[in-house]
mmCIF file of C-alpha atoms in Angstrom:
data_model
loop_
_atom_site.group_PDB
_atom_site.id
_atom_site.type_symbol
_atom_site.label_atom_id
_atom_site.label_comp_id
_atom_site.label_asym_id
_atom_site.label_seq_id
_atom_site.Cartn_x
_atom_site.Cartn_y
_atom_site.Cartn_z
ATOM 1 C CA MET A 498 -0.172 0.060 0.169
ATOM 2 C CA VAL A 499 1.233 3.560 -1.182
ATOM 3 C CA ASN A 500 1.482 5.930 1.875
ATOM 4 C CA LYS A 501 0.608 9.009 -0.343
ATOM 5 C CA SER A 502 0.796 11.556 2.543
ATOM 6 C CA LYS A 503 4.212 10.533 3.384
ATOM 7 C CA LEU A 504 5.007 10.759 -0.228
ATOM 8 C CA MET A 505 3.691 14.283 -0.385
ATOM 9 C CA GLU A 506 5.609 15.365 2.570
ATOM 10 C CA ASN A 507 9.006 14.090 1.152
ATOM 11 C CA LEU A 508 8.263 15.891 -2.261
ATOM 12 C CA THR A 509 8.585 19.211 -0.316
ATOM 13 C CA ASP A 510 12.011 18.665 0.832
ATOM 14 C CA LEU A 511 13.382 18.636 -2.840
ATOM 15 C CA PRO A 512 15.336 21.132 -4.508
ATOM 16 C CA ARG A 513 13.569 23.585 -6.896
ATOM 17 C CA VAL A 514 16.154 23.410 -9.475
ATOM 18 C CA ASP A 515 18.483 20.721 -10.862
ATOM 19 C CA ALA A 516 22.200 21.894 -11.274
ATOM 20 C CA ASP A 517 22.652 19.106 -13.370
ATOM 21 C CA THR A 518 19.933 20.217 -15.737
ATOM 22 C CA ILE A 519 21.079 23.499 -16.117
ATOM 23 C CA LYS A 520 24.781 22.165 -17.186
ATOM 24 C CA PHE A 521 23.307 19.588 -19.403
ATOM 25 C CA TYR A 522 21.238 22.557 -21.486
ATOM 26 C CA SER A 523 23.997 25.072 -21.387
ATOM 27 C CA GLY A 524 26.090 22.910 -23.483
ATOM 28 C CA LEU A 525 28.814 21.953 -20.680
ATOM 29 C CA VAL A 526 27.863 18.180 -20.672
ATOM 30 C CA ASP A 527 26.961 15.664 -23.661
ATOM 31 C CA ARG A 528 26.916 18.405 -26.188
ATOM 32 C CA ASN A 529 27.940 16.177 -29.043
ATOM 33 C CA GLY A 530 24.964 13.787 -28.181
ATOM 34 C CA MET A 531 22.690 16.573 -28.129
ATOM 35 C CA GLU A 532 23.723 17.960 -31.134
ATOM 36 C CA VAL A 533 23.007 14.393 -33.006
ATOM 37 C CA LEU A 534 19.819 13.940 -31.323
ATOM 38 C CA PHE A 535 18.438 17.348 -31.693
ATOM 39 C CA PRO A 536 19.399 19.053 -35.093
ATOM 40 C CA ASP A 537 19.732 22.804 -35.125
ATOM 41 C CA LEU A 538 20.728 22.591 -31.226
ATOM 42 C CA SER A 539 21.675 26.252 -31.101
ATOM 43 C CA ALA A 540 18.349 27.367 -31.831
ATOM 44 C CA GLY A 541 16.060 24.699 -32.485
ATOM 45 C CA CYS A 542 13.431 22.610 -30.324
ATOM 46 C CA ILE A 543 14.436 19.843 -27.898
ATOM 47 C CA ASN A 544 11.935 17.427 -27.663
ATOM 48 C CA PHE A 545 11.173 13.520 -28.660
ATOM 49 C CA GLY A 546 8.618 14.794 -31.424
ATOM 50 C CA TYR A 547 5.387 13.701 -32.493
ATOM 51 C CA TRP A 548 5.081 11.385 -35.541
ATOM 52 C CA ASN A 549 2.006 10.361 -37.767
ATOM 53 C CA LYS A 550 4.419 8.447 -40.312
ATOM 54 C CA ILE A 551 7.802 7.316 -39.900
ATOM 55 C CA PRO A 552 9.510 6.989 -43.323
ATOM 56 C CA PRO A 553 12.330 4.436 -43.750
ATOM 57 C CA LYS A 554 15.149 7.034 -43.646
ATOM 58 C CA ILE A 555 14.155 10.141 -41.631
ATOM 59 C CA SER A 556 15.666 13.226 -43.032
ATOM 60 C CA LYS A 557 16.439 16.373 -40.926
ATOM 61 C CA SER A 558 13.626 18.473 -42.031
ATOM 62 C CA ALA A 559 11.241 15.570 -40.845
ATOM 63 C CA ARG A 560 12.996 15.452 -37.602
ATOM 64 C CA LEU A 561 12.518 19.257 -36.884
ATOM 65 C CA SER A 562 8.809 19.223 -38.166
ATOM 66 C CA SER A 563 8.262 16.362 -35.564
ATOM 67 C CA GLN A 564 9.179 18.727 -32.797
ATOM 68 C CA ILE A 565 6.927 21.498 -33.955
ATOM 69 C CA ARG A 566 4.057 18.789 -34.289
ATOM 70 C CA LEU A 567 4.561 18.026 -30.708
ATOM 71 C CA TYR A 568 4.068 21.561 -29.857
ATOM 72 C CA GLU A 569 0.996 21.734 -31.926
ATOM 73 C CA GLU A 570 -0.435 18.572 -30.207
ATOM 74 C CA VAL A 571 -0.236 20.011 -26.887
ATOM 75 C CA ILE A 572 -1.572 23.422 -27.697
ATOM 76 C CA SER A 573 -4.598 21.941 -29.256
ATOM 77 C CA PHE A 574 -5.656 20.747 -25.776
ATOM 78 C CA LEU A 575 -5.634 24.403 -24.506
ATOM 79 C CA GLU A 576 -8.979 26.145 -23.948
ATOM 80 C CA VAL A 577 -7.845 29.810 -24.723
ATOM 81 C CA SER A 578 -9.533 32.204 -27.093
ATOM 82 C CA LYS A 579 -7.353 35.399 -29.002
ATOM 83 C CA HIS A 580 -5.656 37.811 -26.989
ATOM 84 C CA GLN A 581 -5.904 35.705 -23.785
ATOM 85 C CA SER A 582 -2.762 34.657 -21.935
ATOM 86 C CA VAL A 583 -0.614 31.857 -21.547
ATOM 87 C CA LEU A 584 2.881 30.895 -20.033
ATOM 88 C CA GLU A 585 5.053 28.002 -21.185
ATOM 89 C CA VAL A 586 7.073 26.727 -18.386
ATOM 90 C CA GLY A 587 10.473 25.285 -19.781
ATOM 91 C CA CYS A 588 10.335 27.457 -22.791
ATOM 92 C CA GLY A 589 13.735 26.228 -24.186
ATOM 93 C CA ARG A 590 14.352 28.020 -27.223
ATOM 94 C CA GLY A 591 11.065 29.960 -27.410
ATOM 95 C CA HIS A 592 9.300 28.342 -30.218
ATOM 96 C CA GLY A 593 6.206 27.614 -28.442
ATOM 97 C CA VAL A 594 5.833 31.161 -26.919
ATOM 98 C CA GLN A 595 6.203 32.333 -30.814
ATOM 99 C CA MET A 596 3.805 29.951 -32.042
ATOM 100 C CA LEU A 597 1.032 31.056 -29.493
ATOM 101 C CA LEU A 598 1.843 34.608 -30.410
ATOM 102 C CA ASN A 599 1.318 33.664 -34.159
ATOM 103 C CA SER A 600 -2.231 32.735 -32.960
ATOM 104 C CA ASN A 601 -2.983 36.168 -31.143
ATOM 105 C CA ILE A 602 -2.401 34.610 -28.057
ATOM 106 C CA ASP A 603 -0.703 36.795 -25.321
ATOM 107 C CA SER A 604 2.049 34.221 -24.374
ATOM 108 C CA PHE A 605 5.316 34.500 -21.982
ATOM 109 C CA GLY A 606 7.894 31.552 -21.580
ATOM 110 C CA ILE A 607 10.111 31.064 -18.399
ATOM 111 C CA ASP A 608 13.069 28.822 -18.286
ATOM 112 C CA ALA A 609 15.609 27.600 -15.408
ATOM 113 C CA VAL A 610 18.472 27.769 -17.790
ATOM 114 C CA PRO A 611 20.045 31.374 -18.270
ATOM 115 C CA SER A 612 21.580 30.455 -21.531
ATOM 116 C CA GLN A 613 18.276 29.114 -22.750
ATOM 117 C CA ILE A 614 16.613 32.580 -22.372
ATOM 118 C CA SER A 615 19.319 34.043 -24.270
ATOM 119 C CA VAL A 616 18.798 31.840 -27.124
ATOM 120 C CA CYS A 617 14.801 32.892 -26.954
ATOM 121 C CA ARG A 618 15.677 36.734 -27.141
ATOM 122 C CA LYS A 619 18.091 35.731 -30.143
ATOM 123 C CA ASN A 620 15.766 33.927 -31.921
ATOM 124 C CA TYR A 621 12.828 36.456 -31.446
ATOM 125 C CA PRO A 622 14.443 39.620 -30.391
ATOM 126 C CA LYS A 623 11.170 41.682 -31.050
ATOM 127 C CA GLU A 624 9.547 39.724 -28.327
ATOM 128 C CA ALA A 625 12.583 39.520 -25.998
ATOM 129 C CA ASP A 626 10.865 41.080 -23.019
ATOM 130 C CA ARG A 627 8.314 37.882 -23.154
ATOM 131 C CA PHE A 628 11.098 35.411 -22.029
ATOM 132 C CA ILE A 629 12.301 35.487 -18.180
ATOM 133 C CA GLN A 630 14.501 33.215 -16.312
ATOM 134 C CA GLY A 631 12.606 31.627 -13.825
ATOM 135 C CA TYR A 632 11.660 28.154 -12.117
ATOM 136 C CA ALA A 633 9.144 25.652 -12.205
ATOM 137 C CA GLY A 634 8.814 25.527 -8.410
ATOM 138 C CA SER A 635 8.687 29.643 -8.028
ATOM 139 C CA ILE A 636 7.308 31.195 -10.814
ATOM 140 C CA PRO A 637 7.708 34.816 -11.190
ATOM 141 C CA PHE A 638 4.120 36.036 -12.038
ATOM 142 C CA PRO A 639 1.339 36.947 -9.830
ATOM 143 C CA ASP A 640 -1.905 35.325 -8.864
ATOM 144 C CA ASP A 641 -4.665 34.443 -11.170
ATOM 145 C CA ASN A 642 -2.701 35.792 -14.053
ATOM 146 C CA PHE A 643 -3.003 33.555 -16.978
ATOM 147 C CA HIS A 644 -5.744 31.806 -18.687
ATOM 148 C CA GLY A 645 -3.572 28.857 -19.563
ATOM 149 C CA ILE A 646 -0.202 27.053 -18.869
ATOM 150 C CA ILE A 647 1.529 24.463 -21.156
ATOM 151 C CA SER A 648 4.991 22.663 -20.690
ATOM 152 C CA VAL A 649 6.155 20.518 -23.212
ATOM 153 C CA GLU A 650 8.970 17.854 -22.473
ATOM 154 C CA ALA A 651 10.167 19.955 -19.397
ATOM 155 C CA ALA A 652 8.413 18.516 -16.421
ATOM 156 C CA GLN A 653 10.838 15.402 -15.956
ATOM 157 C CA HIS A 654 13.546 18.194 -15.263
ATOM 158 C CA PHE A 655 11.442 19.475 -12.495
ATOM 159 C CA PRO A 656 12.741 18.213 -8.840
ATOM 160 C CA ASN A 657 9.777 18.935 -7.335
ATOM 161 C CA PHE A 658 6.581 18.433 -9.269
ATOM 162 C CA SER A 659 4.682 19.409 -6.410
ATOM 163 C CA ASP A 660 5.809 23.050 -6.467
ATOM 164 C CA PHE A 661 5.094 23.139 -10.145
ATOM 165 C CA ALA A 662 1.557 22.176 -9.409
ATOM 166 C CA LYS A 663 1.060 24.525 -6.572
ATOM 167 C CA GLU A 664 2.686 27.467 -8.355
ATOM 168 C CA SER A 665 0.634 26.552 -11.574
ATOM 169 C CA TYR A 666 -2.565 26.509 -9.591
ATOM 170 C CA ARG A 667 -1.758 29.782 -7.934
ATOM 171 C CA ILE A 668 -0.984 31.622 -11.072
ATOM 172 C CA LEU A 669 -3.904 30.210 -13.134
ATOM 173 C CA ARG A 670 -7.115 32.271 -13.499
ATOM 174 C CA LYS A 671 -10.324 30.416 -12.664
ATOM 175 C CA ASN A 672 -11.199 27.672 -15.116
ATOM 176 C CA GLY A 673 -7.641 28.142 -16.507
ATOM 177 C CA ALA A 674 -6.013 25.226 -18.159
ATOM 178 C CA LEU A 675 -2.876 23.440 -17.376
ATOM 179 C CA VAL A 676 -1.474 21.207 -20.166
ATOM 180 C CA VAL A 677 1.779 18.892 -19.446
ATOM 181 C CA SER A 678 3.378 16.678 -21.671
ATOM 182 C CA THR A 679 6.546 14.538 -21.287
ATOM 183 C CA PHE A 680 7.404 10.702 -20.278
ATOM 184 C CA PHE A 681 5.949 9.162 -16.814
ATOM 185 C CA TYR A 682 6.113 5.929 -15.272
ATOM 186 C CA THR A 683 3.050 4.019 -16.118
ATOM 187 C CA GLY A 684 2.143 3.493 -12.486
ATOM 188 C CA PHE A 685 2.531 4.974 -9.221
ATOM 189 C CA PHE A 686 6.289 4.277 -8.734
ATOM 190 C CA PRO A 687 8.934 3.035 -11.247
ATOM 191 C CA ASN A 688 9.437 -0.340 -12.033
ATOM 192 C CA PRO A 689 13.107 -1.563 -11.208
ATOM 193 C CA MET A 690 13.230 -3.342 -14.554
ATOM 194 C CA ILE A 691 13.537 -0.112 -16.421
ATOM 195 C CA ASN A 692 17.291 0.242 -15.351
ATOM 196 C CA GLY A 693 18.170 -2.878 -17.271
ATOM 197 C CA ILE A 694 16.827 -0.852 -20.428
ATOM 198 C CA LEU A 695 17.946 2.863 -19.681
ATOM 199 C CA PRO A 696 20.714 3.671 -17.440
ATOM 200 C CA GLU A 697 19.711 4.732 -13.653
ATOM 201 C CA ASN A 698 22.021 7.957 -14.082
ATOM 202 C CA VAL A 699 19.748 8.896 -17.006
ATOM 203 C CA LEU A 700 16.639 8.435 -14.990
ATOM 204 C CA GLY A 701 18.090 10.192 -12.032
ATOM 205 C CA SER A 702 19.082 13.136 -13.734
ATOM 206 C CA HIS A 703 15.436 13.209 -15.150
ATOM 207 C CA HIS A 704 13.191 13.302 -12.212
ATOM 208 C CA ALA A 705 10.300 11.523 -13.838
ATOM 209 C CA ILE A 706 7.599 10.567 -11.841
ATOM 210 C CA GLY A 707 4.550 8.037 -12.312
ATOM 211 C CA ILE A 708 1.598 9.207 -14.074
ATOM 212 C CA GLU A 709 -0.485 8.164 -11.148
ATOM 213 C CA GLN A 710 1.617 9.986 -8.857
ATOM 214 C CA ALA A 711 1.322 13.318 -11.229
ATOM 215 C CA LYS A 712 -2.349 12.701 -10.965
ATOM 216 C CA GLU A 713 -2.625 12.680 -7.130
ATOM 217 C CA ILE A 714 -0.124 15.545 -6.932
ATOM 218 C CA LEU A 715 -2.520 17.860 -9.273
ATOM 219 C CA ASN A 716 -5.862 16.576 -7.379
ATOM 220 C CA THR A 717 -3.982 17.453 -3.968
ATOM 221 C CA TYR A 718 -3.493 20.987 -5.284
ATOM 222 C CA GLY A 719 -6.929 21.734 -6.400
ATOM 223 C CA PHE A 720 -7.112 20.883 -10.234
ATOM 224 C CA SER A 721 -9.990 19.263 -11.432
ATOM 225 C CA LYS A 722 -11.325 17.587 -14.961
ATOM 226 C CA ILE A 723 -7.808 15.416 -14.817
ATOM 227 C CA SER A 724 -7.332 14.071 -18.024
ATOM 228 C CA VAL A 725 -4.589 11.797 -19.347
ATOM 229 C CA HIS A 726 -3.739 11.114 -23.048
ATOM 230 C CA SER A 727 -1.163 8.328 -23.888
ATOM 231 C CA ILE A 728 0.917 9.508 -27.217
ATOM 232 C CA GLY A 729 3.736 7.166 -26.530
ATOM 233 C CA ASN A 730 2.689 5.536 -30.107
ATOM 234 C CA HIS A 731 3.171 8.469 -31.682
ATOM 235 C CA VAL A 732 6.641 9.741 -29.843
ATOM 236 C CA PHE A 733 9.170 6.858 -29.151
ATOM 237 C CA LYS A 734 9.413 4.763 -32.309
ATOM 238 C CA GLY A 735 9.867 7.729 -34.477
ATOM 239 C CA PHE A 736 12.365 9.209 -32.079
ATOM 240 C CA CYS A 737 14.124 5.933 -31.733
ATOM 241 C CA THR A 738 14.309 5.222 -35.339
ATOM 242 C CA TRP A 739 15.780 8.817 -35.966
ATOM 243 C CA ALA A 740 18.401 8.011 -32.684
ATOM 244 C CA LYS A 741 19.574 4.512 -34.730
ATOM 245 C CA GLN A 742 20.075 6.260 -37.938
ATOM 246 C CA GLN A 743 22.379 8.836 -36.225
ATOM 247 C CA LYS A 744 24.161 6.356 -34.032
ATOM 248 C CA PRO A 745 24.903 8.407 -31.089
ATOM 249 C CA GLU A 746 27.307 7.857 -28.493
ATOM 250 C CA THR A 747 24.698 7.250 -25.898
ATOM 251 C CA GLU A 748 23.347 4.063 -26.847
ATOM 252 C CA HIS A 749 20.325 4.314 -24.472
ATOM 253 C CA SER A 750 18.678 6.707 -26.767
ATOM 254 C CA CYS A 751 17.492 4.323 -29.190
ATOM 255 C CA ARG A 752 16.024 2.303 -26.186
ATOM 256 C CA TRP A 753 12.966 4.244 -25.118
ATOM 257 C CA ILE A 754 10.955 2.419 -27.271
ATOM 258 C CA GLU A 755 11.864 -0.745 -25.557
ATOM 259 C CA ALA A 756 10.843 0.658 -22.224
ATOM 260 C CA PHE A 757 7.670 1.848 -23.756
ATOM 261 C CA GLU A 758 6.925 -1.301 -25.290
ATOM 262 C CA SER A 759 7.390 -3.028 -21.965
ATOM 263 C CA GLU A 760 4.966 -0.690 -20.531
ATOM 264 C CA LEU A 761 7.443 0.590 -17.969
ATOM 265 C CA LEU A 762 6.944 4.220 -18.862
ATOM 266 C CA ASP A 763 4.958 6.123 -21.514
ATOM 267 C CA TYR A 764 4.500 9.887 -23.183
ATOM 268 C CA TYR A 765 1.565 11.636 -22.023
ATOM 269 C CA ILE A 766 -0.366 14.573 -22.363
ATOM 270 C CA ILE A 767 -2.026 15.836 -19.051
ATOM 271 C CA LYS A 768 -4.814 18.287 -19.103
ATOM 272 C CA CYS A 769 -6.317 19.686 -16.103
ATOM 273 C CA ASN A 770 -8.393 22.765 -15.293
ATOM 274 C CA LYS A 771 -8.529 25.392 -11.993
#
């Protein structure tokens, strides 16, 4: 039996930012591997992508398009109208914020990594003031401020998902929507079998949690209408096909599909409302 109240207490003791994540996305570690898996690394998206069809040989343009398509899929779950406000938590290189602006959504982005914010401002200089360095567990905006929040393949880096849920609820307006996409374990806790597929240090640097745990946390902090949508079939096979094609030094990059097919983890879109 899972002691959920004890689990919630333990989560509050975690740090608000992961120093290893900042080093990783600042290009201080594994930059060669990153450049292989995520083309146009200096300015482009960094996510697994969303794939409807997987060609026998994936072109660079198809890989880049898959990453934009993941954003499109996540944004489709938002319930916002033109000129309403949306925050992206973990905004990366700024492309999600710009996509929302192109749809006349008043969007902003925060990211814990200072160099990411610098890239956002370089990519979109006319919108530079929309990109702010900040943490998912301590969001630098006032209460009841946004109609929507998105987070695309970033929550696995948040050391404290509880802080993120609490802060998201605080800054959302009444009935505002939170849409989160990333990989989660399929149960409440990870199955130890996953360490035979993906190195433990990889999952250690990615603070992934179980999908049931994520739902419990969101419910605890007041969110309602919590829905979970599995999109692993559209994510892992395409990404791993690309990874095998690129032959990265990090062999585990090709093995996410094994963890998915073994039902140890999945890629989800979670949508809920304040």
